[in-house]
PDB file of C-alpha atoms in Angstrom:
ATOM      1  CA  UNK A   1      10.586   8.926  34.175  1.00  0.00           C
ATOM      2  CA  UNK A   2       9.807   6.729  31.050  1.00  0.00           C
ATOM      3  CA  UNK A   3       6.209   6.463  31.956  1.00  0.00           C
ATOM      4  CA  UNK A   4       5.901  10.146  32.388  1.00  0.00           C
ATOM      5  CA  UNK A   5       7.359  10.531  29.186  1.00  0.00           C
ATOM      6  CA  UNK A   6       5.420   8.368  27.611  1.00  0.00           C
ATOM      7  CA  UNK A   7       1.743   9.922  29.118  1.00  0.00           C
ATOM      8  CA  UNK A   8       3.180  13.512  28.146  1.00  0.00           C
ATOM      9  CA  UNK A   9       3.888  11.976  24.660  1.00  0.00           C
ATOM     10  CA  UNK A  10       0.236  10.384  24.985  1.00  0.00           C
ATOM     11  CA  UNK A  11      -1.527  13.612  26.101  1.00  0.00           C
ATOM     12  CA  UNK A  12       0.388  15.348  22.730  1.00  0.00           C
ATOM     13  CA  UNK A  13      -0.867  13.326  20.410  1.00  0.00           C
ATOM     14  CA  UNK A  14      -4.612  13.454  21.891  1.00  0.00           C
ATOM     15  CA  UNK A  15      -4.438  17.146  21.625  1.00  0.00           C
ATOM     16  CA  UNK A  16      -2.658  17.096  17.837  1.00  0.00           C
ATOM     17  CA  UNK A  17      -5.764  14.372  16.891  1.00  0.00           C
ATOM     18  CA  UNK A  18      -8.297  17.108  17.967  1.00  0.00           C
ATOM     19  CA  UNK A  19      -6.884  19.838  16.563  1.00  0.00           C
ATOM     20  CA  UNK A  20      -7.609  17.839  13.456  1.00  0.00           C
ATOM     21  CA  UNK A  21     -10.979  17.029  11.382  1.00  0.00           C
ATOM     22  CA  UNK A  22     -12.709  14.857   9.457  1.00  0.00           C
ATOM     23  CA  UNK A  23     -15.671  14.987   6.972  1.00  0.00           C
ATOM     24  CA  UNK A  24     -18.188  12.294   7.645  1.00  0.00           C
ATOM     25  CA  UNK A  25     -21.901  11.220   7.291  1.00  0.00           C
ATOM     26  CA  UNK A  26     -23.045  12.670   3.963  1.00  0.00           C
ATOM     27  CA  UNK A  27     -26.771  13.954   4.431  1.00  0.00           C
ATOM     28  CA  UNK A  28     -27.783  12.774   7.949  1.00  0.00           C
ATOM     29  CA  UNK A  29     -26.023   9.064   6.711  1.00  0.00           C
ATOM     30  CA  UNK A  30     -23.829   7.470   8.639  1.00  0.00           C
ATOM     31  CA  UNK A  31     -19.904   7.930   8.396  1.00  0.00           C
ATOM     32  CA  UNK A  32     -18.721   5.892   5.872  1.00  0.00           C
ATOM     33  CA  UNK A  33     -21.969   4.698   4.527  1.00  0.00           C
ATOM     34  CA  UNK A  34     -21.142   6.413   1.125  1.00  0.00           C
ATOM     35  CA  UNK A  35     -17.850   7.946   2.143  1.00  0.00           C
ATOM     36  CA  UNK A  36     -14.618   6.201   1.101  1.00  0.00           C
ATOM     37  CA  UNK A  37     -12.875   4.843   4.355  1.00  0.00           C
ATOM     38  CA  UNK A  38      -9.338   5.928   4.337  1.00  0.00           C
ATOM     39  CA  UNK A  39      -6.110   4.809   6.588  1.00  0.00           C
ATOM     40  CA  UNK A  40      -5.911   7.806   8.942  1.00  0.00           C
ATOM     41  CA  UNK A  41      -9.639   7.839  10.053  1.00  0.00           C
ATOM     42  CA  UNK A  42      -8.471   7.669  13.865  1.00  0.00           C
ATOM     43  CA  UNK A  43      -5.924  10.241  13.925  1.00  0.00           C
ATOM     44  CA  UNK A  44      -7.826  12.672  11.977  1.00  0.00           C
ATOM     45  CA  UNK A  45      -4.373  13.423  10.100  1.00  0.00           C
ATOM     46  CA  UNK A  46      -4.259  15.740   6.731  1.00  0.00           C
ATOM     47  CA  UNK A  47      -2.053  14.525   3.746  1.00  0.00           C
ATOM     48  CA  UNK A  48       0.725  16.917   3.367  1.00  0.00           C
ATOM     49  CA  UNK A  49       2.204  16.459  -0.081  1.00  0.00           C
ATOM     50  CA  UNK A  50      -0.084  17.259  -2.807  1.00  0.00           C
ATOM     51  CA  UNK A  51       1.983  15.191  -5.167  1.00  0.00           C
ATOM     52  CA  UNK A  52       0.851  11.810  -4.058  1.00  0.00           C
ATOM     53  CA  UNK A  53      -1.701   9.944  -4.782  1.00  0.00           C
ATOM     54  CA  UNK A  54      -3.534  10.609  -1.498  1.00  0.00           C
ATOM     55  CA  UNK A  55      -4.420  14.310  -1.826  1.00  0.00           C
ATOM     56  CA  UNK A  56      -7.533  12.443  -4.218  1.00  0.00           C
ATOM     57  CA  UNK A  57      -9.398  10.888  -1.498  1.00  0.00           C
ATOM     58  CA  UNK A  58      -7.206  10.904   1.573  1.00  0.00           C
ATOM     59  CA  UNK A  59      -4.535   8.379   2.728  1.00  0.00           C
ATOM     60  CA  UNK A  60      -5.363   4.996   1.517  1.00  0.00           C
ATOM     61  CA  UNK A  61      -8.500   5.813   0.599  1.00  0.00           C
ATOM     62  CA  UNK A  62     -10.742   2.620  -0.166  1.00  0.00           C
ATOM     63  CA  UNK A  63     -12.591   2.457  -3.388  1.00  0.00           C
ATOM     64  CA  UNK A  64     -15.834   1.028  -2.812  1.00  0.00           C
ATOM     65  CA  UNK A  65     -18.375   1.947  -0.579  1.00  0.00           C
ATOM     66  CA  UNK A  66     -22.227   3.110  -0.826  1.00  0.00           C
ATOM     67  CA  UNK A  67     -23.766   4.926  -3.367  1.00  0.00           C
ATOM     68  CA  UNK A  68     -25.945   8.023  -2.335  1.00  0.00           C
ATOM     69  CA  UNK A  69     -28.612   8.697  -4.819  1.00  0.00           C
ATOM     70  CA  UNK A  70     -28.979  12.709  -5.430  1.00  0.00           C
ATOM     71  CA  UNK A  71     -30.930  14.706  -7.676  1.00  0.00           C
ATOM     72  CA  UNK A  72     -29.044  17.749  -9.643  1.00  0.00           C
ATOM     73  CA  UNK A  73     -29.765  20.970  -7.893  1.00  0.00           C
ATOM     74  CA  UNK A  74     -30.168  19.495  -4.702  1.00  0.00           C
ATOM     75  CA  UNK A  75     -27.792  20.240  -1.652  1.00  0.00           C
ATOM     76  CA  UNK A  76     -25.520  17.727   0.261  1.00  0.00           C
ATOM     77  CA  UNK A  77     -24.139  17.958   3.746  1.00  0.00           C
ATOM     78  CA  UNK A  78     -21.234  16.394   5.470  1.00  0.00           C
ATOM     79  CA  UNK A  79     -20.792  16.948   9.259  1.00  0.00           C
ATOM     80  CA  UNK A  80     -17.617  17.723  10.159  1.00  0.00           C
ATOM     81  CA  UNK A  81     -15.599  16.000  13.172  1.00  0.00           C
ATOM     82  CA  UNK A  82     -15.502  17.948  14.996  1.00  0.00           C
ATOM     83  CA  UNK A  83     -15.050  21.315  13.393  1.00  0.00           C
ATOM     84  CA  UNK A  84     -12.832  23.220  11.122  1.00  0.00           C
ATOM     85  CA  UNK A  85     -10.188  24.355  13.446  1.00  0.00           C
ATOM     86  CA  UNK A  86      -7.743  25.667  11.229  1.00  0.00           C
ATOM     87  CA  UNK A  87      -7.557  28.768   8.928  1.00  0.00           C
ATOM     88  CA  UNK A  88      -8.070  28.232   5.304  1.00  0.00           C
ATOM     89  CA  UNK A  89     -10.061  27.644   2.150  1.00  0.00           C
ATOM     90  CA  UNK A  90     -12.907  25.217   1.699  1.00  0.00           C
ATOM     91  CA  UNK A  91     -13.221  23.373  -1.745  1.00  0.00           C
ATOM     92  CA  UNK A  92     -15.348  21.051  -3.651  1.00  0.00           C
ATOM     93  CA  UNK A  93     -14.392  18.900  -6.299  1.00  0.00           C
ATOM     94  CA  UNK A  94     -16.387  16.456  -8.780  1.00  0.00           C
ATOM     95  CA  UNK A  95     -15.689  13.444 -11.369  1.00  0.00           C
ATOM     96  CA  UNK A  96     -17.723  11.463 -13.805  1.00  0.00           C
ATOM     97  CA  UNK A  97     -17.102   7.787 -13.458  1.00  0.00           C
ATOM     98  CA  UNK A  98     -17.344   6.273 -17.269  1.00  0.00           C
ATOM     99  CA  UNK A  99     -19.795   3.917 -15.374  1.00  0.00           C
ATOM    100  CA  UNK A 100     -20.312   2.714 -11.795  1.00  0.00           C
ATOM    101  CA  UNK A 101     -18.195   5.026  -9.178  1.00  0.00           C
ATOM    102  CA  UNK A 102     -18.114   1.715  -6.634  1.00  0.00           C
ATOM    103  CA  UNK A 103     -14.536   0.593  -7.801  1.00  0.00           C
ATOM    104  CA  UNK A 104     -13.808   3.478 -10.121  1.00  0.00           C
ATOM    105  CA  UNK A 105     -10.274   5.259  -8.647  1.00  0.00           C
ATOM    106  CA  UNK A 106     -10.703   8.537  -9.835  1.00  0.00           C
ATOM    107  CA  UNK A 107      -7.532   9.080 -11.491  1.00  0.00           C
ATOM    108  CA  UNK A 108      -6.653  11.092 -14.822  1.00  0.00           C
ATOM    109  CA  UNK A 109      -7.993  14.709 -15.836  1.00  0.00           C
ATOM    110  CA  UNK A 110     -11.665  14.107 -14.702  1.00  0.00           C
ATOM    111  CA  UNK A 111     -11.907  16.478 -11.835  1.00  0.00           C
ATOM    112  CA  UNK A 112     -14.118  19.991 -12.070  1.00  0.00           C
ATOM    113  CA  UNK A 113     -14.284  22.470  -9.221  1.00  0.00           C
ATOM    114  CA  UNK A 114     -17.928  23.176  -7.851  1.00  0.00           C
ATOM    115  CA  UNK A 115     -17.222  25.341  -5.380  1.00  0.00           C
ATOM    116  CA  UNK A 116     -15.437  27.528  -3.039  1.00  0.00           C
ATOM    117  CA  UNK A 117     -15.174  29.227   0.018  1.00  0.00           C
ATOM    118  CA  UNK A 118     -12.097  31.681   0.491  1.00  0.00           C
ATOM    119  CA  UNK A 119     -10.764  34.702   2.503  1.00  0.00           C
ATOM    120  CA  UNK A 120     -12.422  37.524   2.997  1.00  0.00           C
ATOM    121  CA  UNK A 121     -10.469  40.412   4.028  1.00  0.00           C
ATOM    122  CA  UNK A 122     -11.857  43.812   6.418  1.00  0.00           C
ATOM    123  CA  UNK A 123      -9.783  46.370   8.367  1.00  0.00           C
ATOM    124  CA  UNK A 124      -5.924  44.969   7.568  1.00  0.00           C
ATOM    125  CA  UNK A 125      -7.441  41.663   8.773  1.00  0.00           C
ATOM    126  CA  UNK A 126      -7.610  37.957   7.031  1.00  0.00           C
ATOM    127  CA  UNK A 127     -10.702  35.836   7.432  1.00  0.00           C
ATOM    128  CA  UNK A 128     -11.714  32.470   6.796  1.00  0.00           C
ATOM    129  CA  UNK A 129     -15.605  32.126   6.984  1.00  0.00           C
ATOM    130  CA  UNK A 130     -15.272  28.034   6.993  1.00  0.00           C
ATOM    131  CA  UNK A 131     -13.545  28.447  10.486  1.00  0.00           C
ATOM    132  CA  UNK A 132     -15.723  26.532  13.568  1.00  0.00           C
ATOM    133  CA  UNK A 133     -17.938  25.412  11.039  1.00  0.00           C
ATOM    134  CA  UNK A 134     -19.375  21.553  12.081  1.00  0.00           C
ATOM    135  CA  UNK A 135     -20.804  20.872   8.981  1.00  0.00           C
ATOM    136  CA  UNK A 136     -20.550  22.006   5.409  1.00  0.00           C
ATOM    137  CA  UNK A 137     -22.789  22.074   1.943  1.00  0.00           C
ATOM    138  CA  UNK A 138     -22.643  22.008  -1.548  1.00  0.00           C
ATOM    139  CA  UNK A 139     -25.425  22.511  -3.979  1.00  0.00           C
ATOM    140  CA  UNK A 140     -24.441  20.072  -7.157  1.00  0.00           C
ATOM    141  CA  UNK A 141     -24.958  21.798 -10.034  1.00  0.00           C
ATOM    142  CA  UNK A 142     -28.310  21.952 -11.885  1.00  0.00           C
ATOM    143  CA  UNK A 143     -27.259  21.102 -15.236  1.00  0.00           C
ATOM    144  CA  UNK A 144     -25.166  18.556 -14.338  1.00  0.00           C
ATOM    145  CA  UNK A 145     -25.419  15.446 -16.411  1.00  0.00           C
ATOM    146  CA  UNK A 146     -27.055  12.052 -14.714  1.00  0.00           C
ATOM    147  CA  UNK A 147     -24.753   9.555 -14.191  1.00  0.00           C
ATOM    148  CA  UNK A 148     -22.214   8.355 -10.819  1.00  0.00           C
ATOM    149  CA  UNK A 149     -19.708  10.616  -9.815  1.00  0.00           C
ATOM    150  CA  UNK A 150     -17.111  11.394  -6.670  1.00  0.00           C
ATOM    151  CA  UNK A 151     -17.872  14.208  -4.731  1.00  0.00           C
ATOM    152  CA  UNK A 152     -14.474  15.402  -2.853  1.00  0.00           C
ATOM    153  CA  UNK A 153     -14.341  18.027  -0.085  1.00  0.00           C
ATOM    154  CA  UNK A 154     -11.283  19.566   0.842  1.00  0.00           C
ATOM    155  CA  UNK A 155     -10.142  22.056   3.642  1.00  0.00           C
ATOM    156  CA  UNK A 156      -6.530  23.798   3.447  1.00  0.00           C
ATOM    157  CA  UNK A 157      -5.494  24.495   6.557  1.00  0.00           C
ATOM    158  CA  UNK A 158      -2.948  26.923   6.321  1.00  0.00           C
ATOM    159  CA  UNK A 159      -1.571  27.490   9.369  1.00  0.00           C
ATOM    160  CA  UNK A 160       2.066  26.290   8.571  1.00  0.00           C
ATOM    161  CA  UNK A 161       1.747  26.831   4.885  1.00  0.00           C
ATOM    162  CA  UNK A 162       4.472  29.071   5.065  1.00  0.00           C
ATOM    163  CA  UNK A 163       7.170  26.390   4.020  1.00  0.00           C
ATOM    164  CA  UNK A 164       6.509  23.646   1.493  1.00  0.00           C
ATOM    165  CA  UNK A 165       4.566  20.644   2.735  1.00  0.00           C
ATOM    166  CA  UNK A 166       3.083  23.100   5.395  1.00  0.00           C
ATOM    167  CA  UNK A 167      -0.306  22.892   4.072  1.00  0.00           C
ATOM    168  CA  UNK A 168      -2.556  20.577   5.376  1.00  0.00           C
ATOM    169  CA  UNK A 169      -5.504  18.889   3.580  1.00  0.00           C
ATOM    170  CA  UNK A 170      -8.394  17.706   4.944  1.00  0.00           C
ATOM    171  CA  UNK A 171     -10.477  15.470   2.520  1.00  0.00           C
ATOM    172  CA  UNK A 172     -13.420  13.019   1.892  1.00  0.00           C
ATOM    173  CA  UNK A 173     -14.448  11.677  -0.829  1.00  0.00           C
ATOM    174  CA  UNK A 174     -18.661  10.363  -1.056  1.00  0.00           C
ATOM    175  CA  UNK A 175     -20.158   8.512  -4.296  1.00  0.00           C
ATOM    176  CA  UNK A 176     -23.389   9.742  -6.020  1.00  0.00           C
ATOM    177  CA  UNK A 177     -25.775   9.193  -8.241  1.00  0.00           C
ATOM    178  CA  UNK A 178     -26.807  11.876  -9.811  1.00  0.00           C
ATOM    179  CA  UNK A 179     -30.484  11.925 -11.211  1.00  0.00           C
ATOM    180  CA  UNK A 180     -31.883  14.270 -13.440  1.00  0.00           C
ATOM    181  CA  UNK A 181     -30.033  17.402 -14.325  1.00  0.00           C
ATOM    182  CA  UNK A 182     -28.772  18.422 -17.951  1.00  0.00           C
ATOM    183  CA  UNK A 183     -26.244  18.261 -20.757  1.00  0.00           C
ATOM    184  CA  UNK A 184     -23.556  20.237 -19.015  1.00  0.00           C
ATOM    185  CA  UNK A 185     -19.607  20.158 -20.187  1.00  0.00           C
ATOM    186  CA  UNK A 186     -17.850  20.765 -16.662  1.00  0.00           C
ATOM    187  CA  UNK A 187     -14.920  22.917 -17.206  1.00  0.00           C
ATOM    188  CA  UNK A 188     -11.310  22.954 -16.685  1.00  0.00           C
ATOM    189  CA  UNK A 189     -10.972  18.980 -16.205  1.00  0.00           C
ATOM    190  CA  UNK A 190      -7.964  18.581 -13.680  1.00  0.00           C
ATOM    191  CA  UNK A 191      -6.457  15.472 -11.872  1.00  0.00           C
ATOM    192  CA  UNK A 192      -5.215  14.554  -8.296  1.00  0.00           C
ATOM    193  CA  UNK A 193      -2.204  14.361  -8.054  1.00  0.00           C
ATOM    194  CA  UNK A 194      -1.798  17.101 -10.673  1.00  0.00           C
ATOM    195  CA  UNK A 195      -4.261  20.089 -10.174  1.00  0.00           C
ATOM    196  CA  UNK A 196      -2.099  21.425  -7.142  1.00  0.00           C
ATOM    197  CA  UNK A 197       1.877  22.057  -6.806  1.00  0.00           C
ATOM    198  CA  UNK A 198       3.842  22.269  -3.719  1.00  0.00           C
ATOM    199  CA  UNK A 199       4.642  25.859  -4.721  1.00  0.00           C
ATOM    200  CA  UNK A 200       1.143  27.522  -5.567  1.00  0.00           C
ATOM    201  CA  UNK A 201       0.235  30.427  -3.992  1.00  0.00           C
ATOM    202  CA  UNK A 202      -2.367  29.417  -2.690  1.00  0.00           C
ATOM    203  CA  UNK A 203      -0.711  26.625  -0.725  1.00  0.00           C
ATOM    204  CA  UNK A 204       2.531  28.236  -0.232  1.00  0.00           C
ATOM    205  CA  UNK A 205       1.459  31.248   1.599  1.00  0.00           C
ATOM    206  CA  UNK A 206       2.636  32.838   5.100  1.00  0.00           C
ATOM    207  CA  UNK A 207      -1.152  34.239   6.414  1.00  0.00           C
ATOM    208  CA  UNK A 208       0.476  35.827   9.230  1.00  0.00           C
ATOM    209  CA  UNK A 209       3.210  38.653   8.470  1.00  0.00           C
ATOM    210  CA  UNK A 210       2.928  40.516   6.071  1.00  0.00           C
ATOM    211  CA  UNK A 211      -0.918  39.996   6.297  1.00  0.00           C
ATOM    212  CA  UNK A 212      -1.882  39.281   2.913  1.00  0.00           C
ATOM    213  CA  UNK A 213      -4.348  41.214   1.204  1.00  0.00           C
ATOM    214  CA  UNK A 214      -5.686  39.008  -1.689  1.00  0.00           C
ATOM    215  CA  UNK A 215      -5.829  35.608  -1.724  1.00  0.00           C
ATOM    216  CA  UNK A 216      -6.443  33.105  -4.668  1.00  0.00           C
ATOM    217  CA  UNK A 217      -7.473  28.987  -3.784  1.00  0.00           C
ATOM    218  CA  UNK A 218      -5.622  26.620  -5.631  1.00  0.00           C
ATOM    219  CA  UNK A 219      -7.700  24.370  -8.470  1.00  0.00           C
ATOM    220  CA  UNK A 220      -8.786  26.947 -10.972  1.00  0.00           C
ATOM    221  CA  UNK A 221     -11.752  28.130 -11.526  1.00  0.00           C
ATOM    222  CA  UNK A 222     -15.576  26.766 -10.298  1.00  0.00           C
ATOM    223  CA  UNK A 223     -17.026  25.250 -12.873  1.00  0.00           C
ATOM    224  CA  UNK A 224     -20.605  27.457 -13.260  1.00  0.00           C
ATOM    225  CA  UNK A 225     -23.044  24.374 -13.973  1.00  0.00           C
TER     226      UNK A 225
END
Protein backbone atom coordinates (compact mmCIF):
# COMPACT_ATOMS: atom_id res chain seq x y z
CA UNK A 1 0.00 0.00 0.00
CA UNK A 2 2.90 2.48 0.81
CA UNK A 3 4.54 1.85 -2.47
CA UNK A 4 1.38 2.45 -4.33
CA UNK A 5 1.05 5.50 -2.56
CA UNK A 6 4.12 6.60 -3.10
CA UNK A 7 4.08 5.89 -7.31
CA UNK A 8 0.51 7.66 -7.30
CA UNK A 9 2.25 10.53 -5.36
CA UNK A 10 5.19 10.11 -8.04
CA UNK A 11 2.93 10.06 -11.14
CA UNK A 12 1.25 13.59 -9.49
CA UNK A 13 4.04 15.38 -9.33
CA UNK A 14 5.29 14.32 -13.01
CA UNK A 15 2.05 15.55 -14.31
CA UNK A 16 2.07 19.02 -11.96
CA UNK A 17 6.02 19.47 -13.44
CA UNK A 18 4.54 19.39 -17.02
CA UNK A 19 1.81 21.34 -16.60
CA UNK A 20 4.51 23.85 -15.83
CA UNK A 21 7.14 25.92 -18.10
CA UNK A 22 10.19 27.33 -18.38
CA UNK A 23 11.90 30.01 -20.59
CA UNK A 24 15.23 28.86 -21.87
CA UNK A 25 17.89 29.23 -24.67
CA UNK A 26 17.81 32.92 -25.64
CA UNK A 27 18.24 33.13 -29.58
CA UNK A 28 19.01 29.53 -30.68
CA UNK A 29 21.72 29.57 -27.36
CA UNK A 30 21.74 27.10 -25.13
CA UNK A 31 19.65 27.12 -21.77
CA UNK A 32 21.41 28.89 -19.39
CA UNK A 33 24.17 30.14 -21.53
CA UNK A 34 23.00 33.80 -20.83
CA UNK A 35 19.99 32.94 -18.72
CA UNK A 36 20.30 33.20 -14.92
CA UNK A 37 20.04 29.56 -13.45
CA UNK A 38 17.53 29.56 -10.73
CA UNK A 39 16.62 26.82 -7.84
CA UNK A 40 13.43 25.34 -9.34
CA UNK A 41 14.83 24.61 -12.90
CA UNK A 42 13.69 20.81 -12.53
CA UNK A 43 10.30 21.22 -11.32
CA UNK A 44 9.42 23.90 -13.63
CA UNK A 45 7.61 25.61 -10.49
CA UNK A 46 6.23 29.45 -10.67
CA UNK A 47 6.92 31.80 -7.63
CA UNK A 48 3.67 32.56 -6.06
CA UNK A 49 4.12 35.62 -3.88
CA UNK A 50 4.99 38.65 -5.71
CA UNK A 51 6.36 40.18 -2.57
CA UNK A 52 9.58 38.30 -2.41
CA UNK A 53 12.49 38.72 -3.79
CA UNK A 54 12.06 35.91 -6.33
CA UNK A 55 9.29 37.29 -8.57
CA UNK A 56 12.79 39.36 -10.12
CA UNK A 57 14.42 36.49 -11.68
CA UNK A 58 12.81 33.36 -10.32
CA UNK A 59 13.59 31.34 -7.14
CA UNK A 60 17.15 31.67 -6.26
CA UNK A 61 18.02 33.04 -9.21
CA UNK A 62 21.96 33.12 -9.76
CA UNK A 63 23.58 36.32 -10.71
CA UNK A 64 26.15 35.67 -13.14
CA UNK A 65 26.02 33.99 -16.21
CA UNK A 66 26.76 34.88 -20.07
CA UNK A 67 26.38 37.94 -21.69
CA UNK A 68 24.43 37.97 -25.10
CA UNK A 69 25.53 40.76 -27.27
CA UNK A 70 22.32 42.45 -29.12
CA UNK A 71 21.90 45.31 -31.23
CA UNK A 72 18.81 47.85 -30.41
CA UNK A 73 15.96 47.10 -32.71
CA UNK A 74 16.78 43.68 -33.09
CA UNK A 75 14.45 40.74 -31.87
CA UNK A 76 15.25 38.04 -29.19
CA UNK A 77 13.72 34.64 -28.73
CA UNK A 78 13.45 32.31 -25.84
CA UNK A 79 12.00 28.78 -26.41
CA UNK A 80 9.73 27.85 -24.07
CA UNK A 81 9.72 24.32 -22.15
CA UNK A 82 7.61 23.09 -23.21
CA UNK A 83 4.79 25.49 -23.87
CA UNK A 84 2.61 27.99 -22.23
CA UNK A 85 -0.03 25.83 -20.79
CA UNK A 86 -1.81 28.10 -18.71
CA UNK A 87 -4.13 31.12 -19.36
CA UNK A 88 -2.69 34.50 -18.89
CA UNK A 89 -0.65 37.54 -19.82
CA UNK A 90 2.82 37.57 -21.28
CA UNK A 91 5.27 40.41 -20.13
CA UNK A 92 8.63 41.80 -20.71
CA UNK A 93 10.62 43.68 -18.46
CA UNK A 94 14.14 45.58 -18.76
CA UNK A 95 16.99 47.19 -16.41
CA UNK A 96 20.11 49.18 -16.94
CA UNK A 97 22.98 47.81 -14.95
CA UNK A 98 25.18 51.08 -13.81
CA UNK A 99 27.94 48.84 -15.40
CA UNK A 100 28.49 45.13 -16.07
CA UNK A 101 25.00 43.05 -15.63
CA UNK A 102 27.34 39.72 -14.71
CA UNK A 103 26.96 40.23 -10.83
CA UNK A 104 24.60 43.16 -10.90
CA UNK A 105 21.17 41.92 -8.77
CA UNK A 106 18.74 43.97 -10.26
CA UNK A 107 17.20 45.43 -7.33
CA UNK A 108 15.73 49.09 -6.71
CA UNK A 109 13.38 51.15 -9.19
CA UNK A 110 15.30 50.22 -12.44
CA UNK A 111 12.76 48.13 -14.18
CA UNK A 112 10.72 49.48 -17.54
CA UNK A 113 8.05 47.43 -19.26
CA UNK A 114 8.77 46.62 -23.06
CA UNK A 115 6.07 44.77 -23.80
CA UNK A 116 2.89 42.95 -23.55
CA UNK A 117 0.67 40.45 -24.61
CA UNK A 118 -2.94 40.39 -22.96
CA UNK A 119 -6.57 39.15 -23.39
CA UNK A 120 -8.40 39.58 -26.12
CA UNK A 121 -12.00 39.19 -25.76
CA UNK A 122 -14.84 37.93 -28.85
CA UNK A 123 -18.39 36.57 -28.42
CA UNK A 124 -18.71 36.62 -24.25
CA UNK A 125 -15.40 34.71 -24.49
CA UNK A 126 -11.74 35.41 -22.79
CA UNK A 127 -8.59 34.72 -24.76
CA UNK A 128 -5.08 34.52 -24.16
CA UNK A 129 -3.09 34.58 -27.53
CA UNK A 130 0.33 33.45 -25.57
CA UNK A 131 -1.51 30.06 -24.88
CA UNK A 132 0.50 26.78 -26.64
CA UNK A 133 2.98 29.10 -27.66
CA UNK A 134 6.77 27.19 -27.57
CA UNK A 135 8.63 30.10 -27.96
CA UNK A 136 8.26 33.81 -27.50
CA UNK A 137 9.90 37.35 -28.85
CA UNK A 138 10.60 40.67 -28.02
CA UNK A 139 11.89 43.38 -30.23
CA UNK A 140 14.23 45.69 -27.74
CA UNK A 141 13.54 48.96 -28.34
CA UNK A 142 15.27 51.07 -31.04
CA UNK A 143 16.23 53.96 -29.10
CA UNK A 144 17.34 52.24 -26.37
CA UNK A 145 20.58 53.41 -24.92
CA UNK A 146 23.93 51.02 -25.32
CA UNK A 147 24.98 49.65 -22.35
CA UNK A 148 24.21 45.87 -20.26
CA UNK A 149 20.92 45.30 -19.14
CA UNK A 150 18.45 42.26 -17.75
CA UNK A 151 15.94 41.22 -19.96
CA UNK A 152 13.01 39.44 -17.78
CA UNK A 153 10.09 37.48 -19.27
CA UNK A 154 7.20 36.74 -17.35
CA UNK A 155 3.95 34.62 -17.90
CA UNK A 156 0.87 34.96 -15.35
CA UNK A 157 -0.83 32.07 -15.32
CA UNK A 158 -4.03 32.73 -13.99
CA UNK A 159 -5.76 29.83 -13.59
CA UNK A 160 -6.16 29.96 -9.70
CA UNK A 161 -5.74 33.67 -9.49
CA UNK A 162 -8.94 33.86 -8.00
CA UNK A 163 -7.59 33.91 -4.30
CA UNK A 164 -4.39 35.66 -3.28
CA UNK A 165 -1.16 33.83 -4.03
CA UNK A 166 -3.18 32.07 -6.87
CA UNK A 167 -1.23 33.57 -9.55
CA UNK A 168 1.53 31.90 -10.87
CA UNK A 169 4.67 33.42 -12.46
CA UNK A 170 6.71 32.05 -14.82
CA UNK A 171 10.08 33.96 -15.29
CA UNK A 172 13.65 34.16 -16.79
CA UNK A 173 15.83 36.50 -16.63
CA UNK A 174 18.90 36.73 -19.81
CA UNK A 175 21.83 39.47 -19.76
CA UNK A 176 22.55 41.74 -22.81
CA UNK A 177 24.54 43.93 -24.28
CA UNK A 178 22.97 46.25 -25.99
CA UNK A 179 24.85 47.92 -29.01
CA UNK A 180 23.87 50.81 -30.78
CA UNK A 181 20.50 52.34 -30.24
CA UNK A 182 19.79 55.98 -28.82
CA UNK A 183 19.38 58.41 -25.96
CA UNK A 184 16.11 57.04 -24.71
CA UNK A 185 14.66 57.80 -20.92
CA UNK A 186 12.63 54.42 -20.29
CA UNK A 187 9.57 55.27 -18.45
CA UNK A 188 7.83 54.46 -15.35
CA UNK A 189 11.05 52.91 -13.52
CA UNK A 190 9.55 50.12 -11.16
CA UNK A 191 11.22 47.42 -8.90
CA UNK A 192 10.74 43.63 -8.12
CA UNK A 193 9.53 43.09 -5.40
CA UNK A 194 7.49 46.30 -5.65
CA UNK A 195 5.87 46.84 -9.16
CA UNK A 196 3.13 44.10 -8.37
CA UNK A 197 0.75 43.60 -5.14
CA UNK A 198 -0.94 40.52 -4.08
CA UNK A 199 -4.22 42.38 -4.64
CA UNK A 200 -3.95 43.94 -8.27
CA UNK A 201 -6.40 43.28 -10.57
CA UNK A 202 -4.63 41.99 -12.73
CA UNK A 203 -3.33 39.21 -10.50
CA UNK A 204 -6.27 38.89 -8.36
CA UNK A 205 -8.80 38.03 -10.90
CA UNK A 206 -11.42 35.00 -11.19
CA UNK A 207 -11.23 34.44 -15.39
CA UNK A 208 -13.91 32.02 -15.14
CA UNK A 209 -17.44 33.27 -13.70
CA UNK A 210 -18.45 36.10 -14.25
CA UNK A 211 -16.34 36.07 -17.51
CA UNK A 212 -14.60 39.21 -17.42
CA UNK A 213 -14.84 41.59 -20.08
CA UNK A 214 -11.73 43.89 -19.80
CA UNK A 215 -8.69 43.02 -18.54
CA UNK A 216 -5.64 45.23 -17.49
CA UNK A 217 -1.77 43.37 -16.90
CA UNK A 218 -0.15 44.34 -13.92
CA UNK A 219 3.32 46.65 -14.31
CA UNK A 220 2.06 49.83 -15.84
CA UNK A 221 2.46 50.94 -18.86
CA UNK A 222 5.09 49.73 -21.95
CA UNK A 223 7.58 51.92 -22.12
CA UNK A 224 7.32 53.19 -26.14
CA UNK A 225 11.24 53.26 -26.92
Amino acid sequence: MKLFSALVFAVAAAQQALAHYRFLGINGSGDYDYIRLYQNQYSNGPITNVQSTDIRCNLGAATTTGTLTVAAGSTVTFKVYTSISHPGPLLWYMAKAPSTVNGWDGSGNVWFKIGQTGATFSGGAMNWPSSGLTSVSIKIPSSLRAGEYLLRVEHIALHSASSVGGSQHYISCAQLKVTGGGSGNPSPLLAFPGAYSPQDPGILINIYYPVPTSYTPPGGNVWQG
